[in-house]
């Protein structure tokens, strides 16, 4: 027989998985709005972000209720705390998708991404979407191998991020375009980091071992704008 | 007589305040390394970040211990959960200070910030430092008015962030410089957001009322690169 605790935790997990679908969709839609200069689509991503925020609030509320009512300890306790952290990562990834959409809307009806960088930024959007989708799937399936593969996928996203900086340096002439492009590339790169961070938590929930969180973040974040040292 | 719970919570708060001092110092040192192209100082900020990460790990461990041992409910429970979130905000602000230092080191012995933006970026560094310091002080004093003032201070930082974009558009000729400048400005702007988020939690801990977190973040984050809509 399942305990009441397990049942509540399953409900919280289901909320997180549903939240991951919303975030993945927001990333896909924001990328598409950016690629096609679609103001209406951008608008929908922006207004839809409050739904993602509401999911975070609900996960937080349920997790706190669970802590208060069941007083879990050991692994159960760490699972509830992890749920809070997963919701925070997803919420933040949703914000970043919204930022992409805001930039697309701001430049509408122009394309926000300058021509030399379009293919690369489109690829970044696709990879960021894949990362969030697969993080959500790893969470749903409690699949530790799928979770571990996210870091490899994120390396490809980081490589594109660095490539965008090279394009900005070598192929753009307008510093204003470089500003937009840098922001967009950074947003996608950070979405990937959050997916990796979700993957690490899934690995932890399944295996009971967590890589040091700071180290996780650091090893996956690209922080300098490339070019000569 | 103080309960064991209260004493443990006071210890966790003291860790958070000490952590806020480390982060404020990292922000100040990273800004100074950037202003003076001081590679050695940048190096120290970068290597010092692991100490900030260790504080986060310790707060997390202590908070989880506290939850397991004392099974707090209601306001006590929310205070422990808030401690986890405060530590996460501080750790992230520390990462951002490290990113500033990494960019300063990357451009060493050159100055990373192009001449037209130097005064503004220096001012951003000072404001970001003030924000983190005052957030730490508000936390130490449980000062709800000081916490509320952070949002006003952050508005000034956001205004400088927008000004940097205008400088990039109007006064730079090299898109590569615009890339670096955009990243740096974004790092400082995000440090300010984390300070505001800490202030909101302090307000909550003192008053028991929390602004919706998503709304808090959103209203303080500048996400588009300015210019014509």
XYZ file of C-alpha atoms in Angstrom:
458
model
C 0.000 0.000 0.000
C 1.210 3.464 -0.837
C 1.536 5.889 1.997
C -0.170 9.238 1.971
C 3.266 10.820 1.723
C 4.122 8.895 -1.443
C 0.824 9.800 -3.008
C 1.311 13.512 -2.283
C 4.850 13.374 -3.626
C 3.607 11.735 -6.815
C 1.150 14.589 -7.230
C 3.923 17.144 -6.804
C 6.033 15.269 -9.380
C 3.121 15.316 -11.816
C 2.867 19.097 -11.377
C 6.583 19.436 -12.094
C 6.322 17.311 -15.234
C 3.352 19.350 -16.456
C 5.300 22.530 -15.669
C 8.239 21.223 -17.719
C 5.918 20.755 -20.708
C 4.745 24.352 -20.432
C 8.339 25.592 -20.233
C 9.452 23.450 -23.193
C 6.548 24.803 -25.207
C 7.394 28.386 -24.210
C 10.984 27.875 -25.384
C 9.808 26.422 -28.718
C 7.261 29.191 -29.276
C 9.665 31.969 -28.297
C 12.268 30.583 -30.714
C 9.696 30.405 -33.480
C 8.518 33.966 -32.757
C 12.142 35.069 -32.969
C 12.828 33.169 -36.202
C 9.735 34.464 -37.998
C 9.334 37.879 -36.325
C 5.887 36.776 -35.175
C 4.625 39.421 -32.768
C 1.435 37.556 -31.929
C 3.301 34.386 -31.020
C 5.755 36.408 -28.907
C 2.806 38.007 -27.119
C 1.393 34.581 -26.250
C 4.662 33.410 -24.726
C 4.866 36.598 -22.652
C 1.310 36.368 -21.342
C 1.626 32.595 -20.809
C 4.529 32.963 -18.392
C 2.184 33.757 -15.491
C 0.815 30.212 -15.802
C 4.315 28.820 -15.314
C 4.774 31.102 -12.298
C 1.478 29.793 -10.882
C 2.789 26.238 -11.174
C 5.855 27.189 -9.200
C 3.708 28.760 -6.503
C 1.573 25.623 -6.357
C 4.547 23.263 -6.118
C 5.967 25.448 -3.354
C 2.695 25.473 -1.460
C 2.198 21.707 -1.797
C 5.788 20.997 -0.767
C 5.455 23.164 2.329
C 2.133 21.509 3.189
C 3.809 18.144 2.797
C 6.658 19.145 5.099
C 4.228 20.474 7.701
C 1.842 17.524 7.610
C 4.145 14.559 7.136
C 7.407 15.764 8.713
C 9.432 13.626 6.314
C 13.041 12.776 7.134
C 16.099 11.473 5.304
C 15.534 10.708 1.619
C 11.843 11.705 1.696
C 12.770 15.100 3.083
C 15.445 15.632 0.437
C 12.933 14.757 -2.277
C 10.550 17.450 -1.091
C 13.360 20.009 -0.924
C 14.436 18.947 -4.423
C 10.909 19.575 -5.683
C 11.230 23.193 -4.517
C 14.521 23.542 -6.366
C 13.205 21.871 -9.528
C 10.257 24.268 -9.589
C 12.642 27.228 -9.193
C 14.792 26.035 -12.131
C 11.762 25.537 -14.348
C 10.297 28.902 -13.410
C 13.579 30.605 -14.266
C 13.825 28.781 -17.616
C 10.286 30.013 -18.324
C 11.370 33.592 -17.561
C 14.236 33.245 -20.013
C 11.876 32.023 -22.750
C 9.741 35.088 -22.010
C 12.825 37.316 -22.355
C 13.482 35.851 -25.811
C 9.871 36.606 -26.741
C 10.146 40.146 -25.337
C 13.138 40.829 -27.520
C 11.343 39.412 -30.574
C 8.357 41.647 -29.817
C 10.545 44.685 -29.258
C 12.068 44.368 -32.751
C 8.791 43.403 -34.461
C 8.138 43.676 -37.435
C 11.910 43.443 -38.000
C 13.786 40.198 -37.401
C 15.679 40.633 -34.126
C 18.591 38.416 -35.138
C 20.994 39.818 -37.753
C 21.313 37.670 -40.894
C 24.784 36.176 -40.263
C 23.651 34.695 -36.924
C 20.164 33.469 -37.839
C 20.949 29.814 -38.522
C 23.017 29.531 -35.348
C 20.420 31.194 -33.119
C 17.683 28.997 -34.604
C 19.790 25.975 -33.768
C 20.284 27.288 -30.227
C 16.517 27.595 -29.822
C 16.009 24.020 -31.009
C 18.679 22.693 -28.682
C 17.340 24.669 -25.719
C 13.895 23.220 -26.424
C 15.305 19.686 -26.673
C 17.164 20.166 -23.392
C 14.054 21.280 -21.496
C 11.916 18.531 -23.082
C 14.421 15.834 -22.250
C 14.894 17.173 -18.721
C 11.117 16.933 -18.255
C 11.095 13.430 -19.704
C 13.983 12.341 -17.468
C 12.004 13.701 -14.529
C 8.813 11.899 -15.587
C 10.622 8.593 -16.128
C 13.108 9.027 -13.273
C 15.631 8.119 -15.964
C 19.129 8.657 -14.672
C 20.820 7.936 -18.018
C 18.655 10.416 -19.896
C 19.414 12.948 -17.151
C 23.144 12.403 -17.545
C 22.953 12.897 -21.321
C 21.683 16.466 -20.801
C 25.172 17.694 -19.930
C 26.507 16.463 -23.283
C 23.678 18.171 -25.146
C 24.352 21.346 -23.193
C 27.984 21.308 -24.333
C 26.692 21.650 -27.902
C 24.538 24.598 -26.857
C 27.543 26.227 -25.171
C 29.589 25.741 -28.347
C 26.880 27.567 -30.328
C 26.886 30.351 -27.733
C 30.618 30.840 -28.287
C 30.064 30.685 -32.067
C 27.518 33.506 -31.801
C 30.150 35.702 -30.157
C 32.547 34.972 -33.006
C 29.870 35.904 -35.517
C 29.187 39.136 -33.613
C 32.886 40.040 -33.618
C 33.689 39.059 -37.160
C 30.552 39.536 -39.202
C 28.515 42.316 -37.629
C 29.164 45.992 -38.155
C 26.416 47.394 -35.915
C 27.119 47.296 -32.161
C 23.364 47.601 -31.501
C 22.800 44.279 -33.246
C 25.595 42.790 -31.167
C 23.778 43.855 -27.965
C 20.558 42.039 -28.945
C 22.407 38.998 -30.195
C 24.467 38.712 -26.999
C 21.354 38.887 -24.833
C 19.482 36.286 -26.895
C 22.393 33.894 -26.939
C 22.836 34.289 -23.187
C 19.121 33.556 -22.591
C 19.293 30.297 -24.561
C 22.577 29.311 -22.934
C 21.048 29.802 -19.464
C 17.962 27.759 -20.372
C 20.352 24.906 -21.129
C 22.054 25.366 -17.745
C 18.705 25.072 -15.968
C 17.913 21.864 -17.882
C 21.262 20.406 -16.796
C 20.562 21.449 -13.235
C 17.181 19.639 -13.419
C 18.980 16.575 -14.766
C 21.401 16.632 -11.826
C 18.491 16.694 -9.395
C 16.870 13.750 -11.168
C 20.137 11.835 -10.900
C 20.176 12.692 -7.216
C 16.571 11.672 -6.632
C 17.197 8.311 -8.268
C 20.712 7.562 -7.058
C 20.834 9.529 -3.815
C 24.071 11.254 -4.850
C 24.242 14.909 -5.779
C 27.146 16.573 -7.529
C 28.008 19.729 -5.667
C 25.527 22.270 -6.932
C 27.897 25.180 -7.367
C 30.253 22.978 -9.339
C 27.394 21.839 -11.566
C 26.378 25.365 -12.451
C 29.928 26.516 -13.003
C 31.004 23.759 -15.293
C 28.099 24.446 -17.612
C 27.988 28.185 -17.774
C 29.818 30.136 -20.452
C 30.682 33.517 -18.998
C 33.083 35.334 -21.258
C 32.491 36.763 -24.686
C 35.185 34.765 -26.464
C 37.834 36.473 -28.582
C 41.490 36.832 -27.705
C 42.402 36.415 -24.041
C 14.086 30.655 27.285
C 14.937 30.199 23.655
C 14.003 26.939 22.068
C 16.528 24.751 20.346
C 14.791 25.532 17.079
C 15.232 29.274 17.526
C 18.870 28.867 18.386
C 19.525 26.740 15.296
C 17.675 29.216 13.119
C 19.765 32.064 14.531
C 22.882 30.126 13.562
C 21.597 29.651 10.030
C 20.810 33.381 9.832
C 24.333 34.206 10.985
C 25.715 31.997 8.194
C 23.548 33.840 5.667
C 24.720 37.233 6.914
C 28.358 36.133 6.740
C 27.707 34.776 3.254
C 26.220 38.136 2.216
C 29.444 39.859 3.349
C 31.507 37.522 1.186
C 29.255 38.161 -1.809
C 29.315 41.946 -1.297
C 33.097 41.817 -1.115
C 33.277 39.682 -4.266
C 31.130 42.231 -6.115
C 33.336 45.123 -4.934
C 36.564 43.318 -5.810
C 35.315 42.158 -9.205
C 34.261 45.730 -10.043
C 37.641 47.040 -8.969
C 39.443 44.353 -10.998
C 37.355 45.406 -13.982
C 37.967 49.129 -13.464
C 41.732 48.789 -13.091
C 42.369 45.702 -15.285
C 43.811 43.983 -12.227
C 44.348 40.350 -13.161
C 45.518 39.330 -9.702
C 42.427 40.773 -8.041
C 40.202 39.096 -10.648
C 41.942 35.802 -9.916
C 41.175 36.150 -6.203
C 37.469 36.724 -6.832
C 37.368 33.663 -9.098
C 39.121 31.363 -6.641
C 37.145 32.817 -3.709
C 33.791 31.807 -5.186
C 34.156 28.235 -3.932
C 33.979 29.611 -0.391
C 30.616 31.201 -1.162
C 29.436 27.902 -2.666
C 30.529 26.118 0.516
C 28.388 28.505 2.577
C 25.381 27.651 0.446
C 26.020 23.944 0.928
C 26.300 24.464 4.678
C 23.093 26.507 4.919
C 21.310 23.825 2.894
C 22.636 21.044 5.099
C 21.751 22.878 8.319
C 18.272 23.753 7.043
C 17.579 20.136 6.087
C 18.867 18.950 9.474
C 16.580 21.461 11.141
C 13.579 20.268 9.158
C 14.362 16.635 9.969
C 15.037 17.166 13.661
C 12.483 19.797 14.644
C 9.678 19.236 12.111
C 8.743 22.912 12.215
C 5.325 24.018 10.997
C 3.650 27.265 9.945
C 5.872 30.333 10.163
C 8.890 28.398 11.495
C 8.728 26.076 8.510
C 8.502 28.964 6.059
C 11.535 30.583 7.674
C 13.635 27.475 7.106
C 12.472 27.213 3.495
C 13.279 30.917 3.056
C 16.811 30.284 4.325
C 17.288 27.796 1.478
C 16.079 30.373 -1.021
C 18.197 33.175 0.454
C 21.293 30.985 0.193
C 20.462 30.204 -3.444
C 20.106 33.930 -4.287
C 23.390 34.781 -2.582
C 25.211 31.917 -4.264
C 23.956 33.054 -7.656
C 24.995 36.675 -6.981
C 28.437 35.317 -6.082
C 28.578 33.463 -9.413
C 27.751 36.680 -11.234
C 30.567 38.542 -9.440
C 32.864 35.723 -10.547
C 31.663 36.136 -14.145
C 32.592 39.830 -14.013
C 36.045 38.842 -12.737
C 36.386 36.186 -15.457
C 35.721 38.761 -18.121
C 38.231 41.187 -16.555
C 40.819 38.398 -16.504
C 40.056 37.383 -20.061
C 40.833 40.893 -21.348
C 43.820 41.462 -19.043
C 46.099 43.459 -19.456
C 43.576 45.459 -21.513
C 40.636 47.209 -19.876
C 37.547 45.100 -20.666
C 35.153 48.058 -20.732
C 35.422 50.428 -23.721
C 36.159 54.059 -22.800
C 32.693 55.563 -23.451
C 31.060 53.139 -20.967
C 33.661 53.101 -18.190
C 32.094 55.654 -15.852
C 28.659 54.030 -16.188
C 29.925 50.486 -15.616
C 31.935 51.644 -12.588
C 28.762 53.186 -11.211
C 26.884 49.922 -11.862
C 29.520 48.022 -9.882
C 29.203 50.425 -6.986
C 25.418 50.209 -6.987
C 25.461 46.407 -7.234
C 27.829 46.332 -4.256
C 25.594 48.706 -2.286
C 22.548 46.569 -3.084
C 24.162 43.343 -1.849
C 25.568 45.074 1.254
C 22.246 46.616 2.144
C 20.402 43.349 1.484
C 22.793 41.640 3.921
C 22.300 44.424 6.445
C 18.501 44.236 6.111
C 18.782 40.497 6.712
C 21.022 40.973 9.759
C 18.750 43.633 11.262
C 15.477 42.083 10.041
C 14.835 45.624 8.835
C 11.751 45.675 6.654
C 12.140 49.324 5.630
C 15.741 48.846 4.520
C 14.600 45.763 2.597
C 11.882 47.755 0.834
C 14.385 50.473 -0.183
C 16.356 47.933 -2.206
C 13.795 47.982 -5.012
C 14.250 51.739 -5.414
C 18.026 51.376 -5.536
C 17.639 48.609 -8.083
C 15.623 50.926 -10.326
C 18.730 53.124 -10.559
C 20.827 50.103 -11.483
C 18.308 49.152 -14.171
C 18.451 52.693 -15.558
C 22.243 52.403 -15.857
C 21.822 49.036 -17.593
C 19.608 50.689 -20.214
C 22.107 53.569 -20.493
C 24.890 51.083 -21.251
C 22.870 49.746 -24.186
C 22.456 53.290 -25.518
C 26.211 53.836 -25.211
C 26.839 50.571 -27.047
C 24.493 51.551 -29.864
C 25.553 55.157 -30.227
C 29.184 55.370 -29.213
C 30.843 52.045 -29.980
C 32.089 51.017 -33.385
C 33.339 47.522 -32.522
C 30.641 44.836 -32.128
C 33.116 42.726 -30.112
C 33.265 45.443 -27.466
C 29.461 45.541 -27.465
C 29.378 41.796 -26.677
C 31.590 42.188 -23.586
C 29.791 45.302 -22.435
C 26.365 43.665 -22.767
C 27.454 40.647 -20.731
C 29.008 42.788 -17.981
C 25.989 45.042 -17.726
C 23.689 42.026 -17.574
C 25.778 40.469 -14.760
C 25.532 43.622 -12.631
C 21.832 44.027 -13.386
C 21.172 40.436 -12.247
C 23.157 40.931 -9.037
C 20.750 43.785 -8.273
C 17.763 41.508 -8.940
C 19.081 38.948 -6.479
C 19.523 41.659 -3.828
C 15.902 42.733 -4.358
C 14.785 39.132 -4.102
C 16.664 38.841 -0.777
C 14.945 42.019 0.394
C 11.532 40.565 -0.471
C 12.286 37.475 1.606
C 13.357 39.637 4.542
C 10.086 41.551 4.262
C 8.290 38.224 4.258
C 10.193 36.858 7.236
C 9.381 39.964 9.253
C 5.842 40.662 8.069
C 4.666 37.196 7.050
C 3.558 38.452 3.628
C 5.340 37.569 0.437
C 4.860 39.294 -2.886
C 4.359 36.653 -5.530
C 7.838 35.550 -6.431
C 7.457 35.497 -10.190
C 6.018 38.997 -10.101
C 8.917 40.196 -7.973
C 11.518 38.900 -10.390
C 9.722 40.181 -13.427
C 9.192 43.689 -12.276
C 12.899 44.118 -11.636
C 14.492 42.487 -14.599
C 15.456 44.411 -17.697
C 15.292 42.024 -20.616
C 15.525 43.901 -23.881
C 18.446 45.763 -25.329
C 16.710 49.131 -25.627
C 16.621 51.029 -28.914
C 13.568 51.600 -31.071
C 10.647 49.220 -30.521
